[in-house]
Amino acid sequence: MKNFLKSFQKLNLLALLALLGAASSCSDDDNGFPSGPVNGKTVISSTTSDTIVQLKVNNGIVPVYLSIPKNCNKKNYPAVVVMHGSDGMWTNHDSSKGIMSGQFNEWRKLFDENCIVGAFVDSYSGRGVSTRTGKWTTAPDNFKISSQFIRPRDANAALAMLKNLTFTDGSPVVRPKDIGLLGFSDGASAVAATLYNTDTTPKGWEWTQSFEGKKYDTSSGVMPPEPKPSIGFAGGVFYYGGSGGYNYWGASPCGDNALDGNIFQPYAPMLYQVPTEGYLSENTLCMVDILKQRGLPVELNLYKGVGHGFDFDDNDQSSIARAKALNWFNELLYMDE
């Protein structure tokens, strides 16, 4: 694991937590995951380890790897929901073993060191997908894992689960207003879509997407976004994702009429982590410019000399970016309280 700034390291640790009662009994399903809460209240003790819980989303099952910080001596915690990229989040794409890939294990350790509950959301395996390749990149098959209108539902389900996570004495594990969102590549696009402010949707807006010159609408599987939660995410960190959304948000962010024709607006602050050599960087930089012109709370960090997926790499840019993300979460989620 990379070395990080000492200021992000915490000294006190709390024992890992485990699910109790019927909601935590372990049994295997077709994906090899232990059973967990199904969108209800989950009660945990302060004695055991990380666990995988399963959430119902659109009549499907979405596994969430739940990590609890150790020895932090806190009454309750901030939390971050993590959205994986196109390659999924499991080692060797094997969801049955419940072992996250190196990138996400490193983030889990960072959360642990900084007293953050992590909720790593697997949008693929429960839907019969291992990687976003082949048919999963084009319509209508990719609607099943759409980062614009399906994966945000996964993120919001994880948000609701964290809000309902309690200790055996009934006290909340997570502070409901201090939950952030983090995503990579396709998961970053899902972060943006999750934070979309549905209150700003123009009257009569038609939700469509375009693939290879063909337009798809709600009659062919495109879905409108969920209404934003009454208490939503505090904000999100966006790593090297695309912002075009297959015209889901209207005009291309780099088009001449983008300021008037693109409707995307987040309801919470966003930190964009963008590599100068990334193949998805151009339309995201255009989007950031639009959001800044609208006076919305977005920040941009540019990383020179690296490309798409640089968080996987053991280099200075990756370490700096992680430190900046944690610092941003520190202020956003009041991590020192």
Coordinates of N, CA and C in Angstrom, one line a residue, residues 138-143 149 206-223 246-248:
T138 N -23.4 -0.9 -24.8 CA -24.3 -0.3 -25.8 C -25.8 -0.6 -25.4
A139 N -26.7 0.3 -25.9 CA -28.1 0.1 -25.6 C -28.7 -1.1 -26.5
P140 N -29.7 -1.7 -26.0 CA -30.4 -1.5 -24.7 C -29.8 -2.3 -23.6
D141 N -28.8 -3.2 -23.8 CA -28.3 -4.0 -22.7 C -27.7 -3.2 -21.6
N142 N -27.0 -2.1 -21.9 CA -26.3 -1.4 -20.9 C -27.3 -0.6 -20.0
F143 N -28.5 -0.5 -20.4 CA -29.5 0.1 -19.5 C -29.6 -0.7 -18.1
F149 N -29.0 6.1 -14.6 CA -30.3 5.9 -13.9 C -30.5 4.6 -13.2
E206 N -38.0 15.3 -21.4 CA -38.0 13.9 -21.9 C -36.7 13.3 -21.7
W207 N -36.7 12.2 -20.9 CA -35.4 11.5 -20.6 C -35.1 10.5 -21.7
T208 N -34.0 10.8 -22.4 CA -33.6 10.0 -23.6 C -32.1 9.8 -23.5
Q209 N -31.6 8.8 -24.3 CA -30.2 8.6 -24.5 C -29.9 8.3 -26.0
S210 N -28.7 8.6 -26.5 CA -28.4 8.3 -27.9 C -27.2 7.4 -28.0
F211 N -27.3 6.4 -28.8 CA -26.2 5.4 -29.1 C -26.1 5.2 -30.6
E212 N -25.0 5.4 -31.1 CA -24.7 5.2 -32.5 C -25.8 5.8 -33.4
G213 N -26.2 7.0 -33.1 CA -27.2 7.7 -33.9 C -28.6 7.4 -33.6
K214 N -28.9 6.4 -32.7 CA -30.2 6.0 -32.4 C -30.6 6.5 -31.1
K215 N -31.8 7.1 -31.0 CA -32.3 7.7 -29.7 C -33.2 6.7 -29.0
Y216 N -33.0 6.5 -27.7 CA -33.9 5.7 -26.9 C -34.6 6.5 -25.9
D217 N -35.8 6.2 -25.6 CA -36.6 6.9 -24.6 C -37.1 6.0 -23.6
T218 N -38.0 6.5 -22.7 CA -38.5 5.7 -21.6 C -39.3 4.4 -22.1
S219 N -39.8 4.5 -23.3 CA -40.6 3.3 -23.8 C -39.6 2.2 -24.2
S220 N -38.3 2.5 -24.3 CA -37.3 1.5 -24.7 C -36.4 1.2 -23.6
G221 N -36.6 1.7 -22.4 CA -35.8 1.3 -21.2 C -35.1 2.4 -20.5
V222 N -35.0 3.6 -21.1 CA -34.4 4.7 -20.3 C -35.3 5.1 -19.2
M223 N -34.8 5.3 -18.0 CA -35.5 5.7 -16.8 C -35.2 7.1 -16.4
Y246 N -24.4 10.1 -22.7 CA -25.1 9.7 -23.9 C -26.3 10.7 -24.1
N247 N -26.1 11.9 -23.9 CA -27.0 13.0 -24.0 C -28.2 12.9 -23.1
Y248 N -28.1 12.1 -22.0 CA -29.1 12.0 -21.0 C -29.4 13.4 -20.4

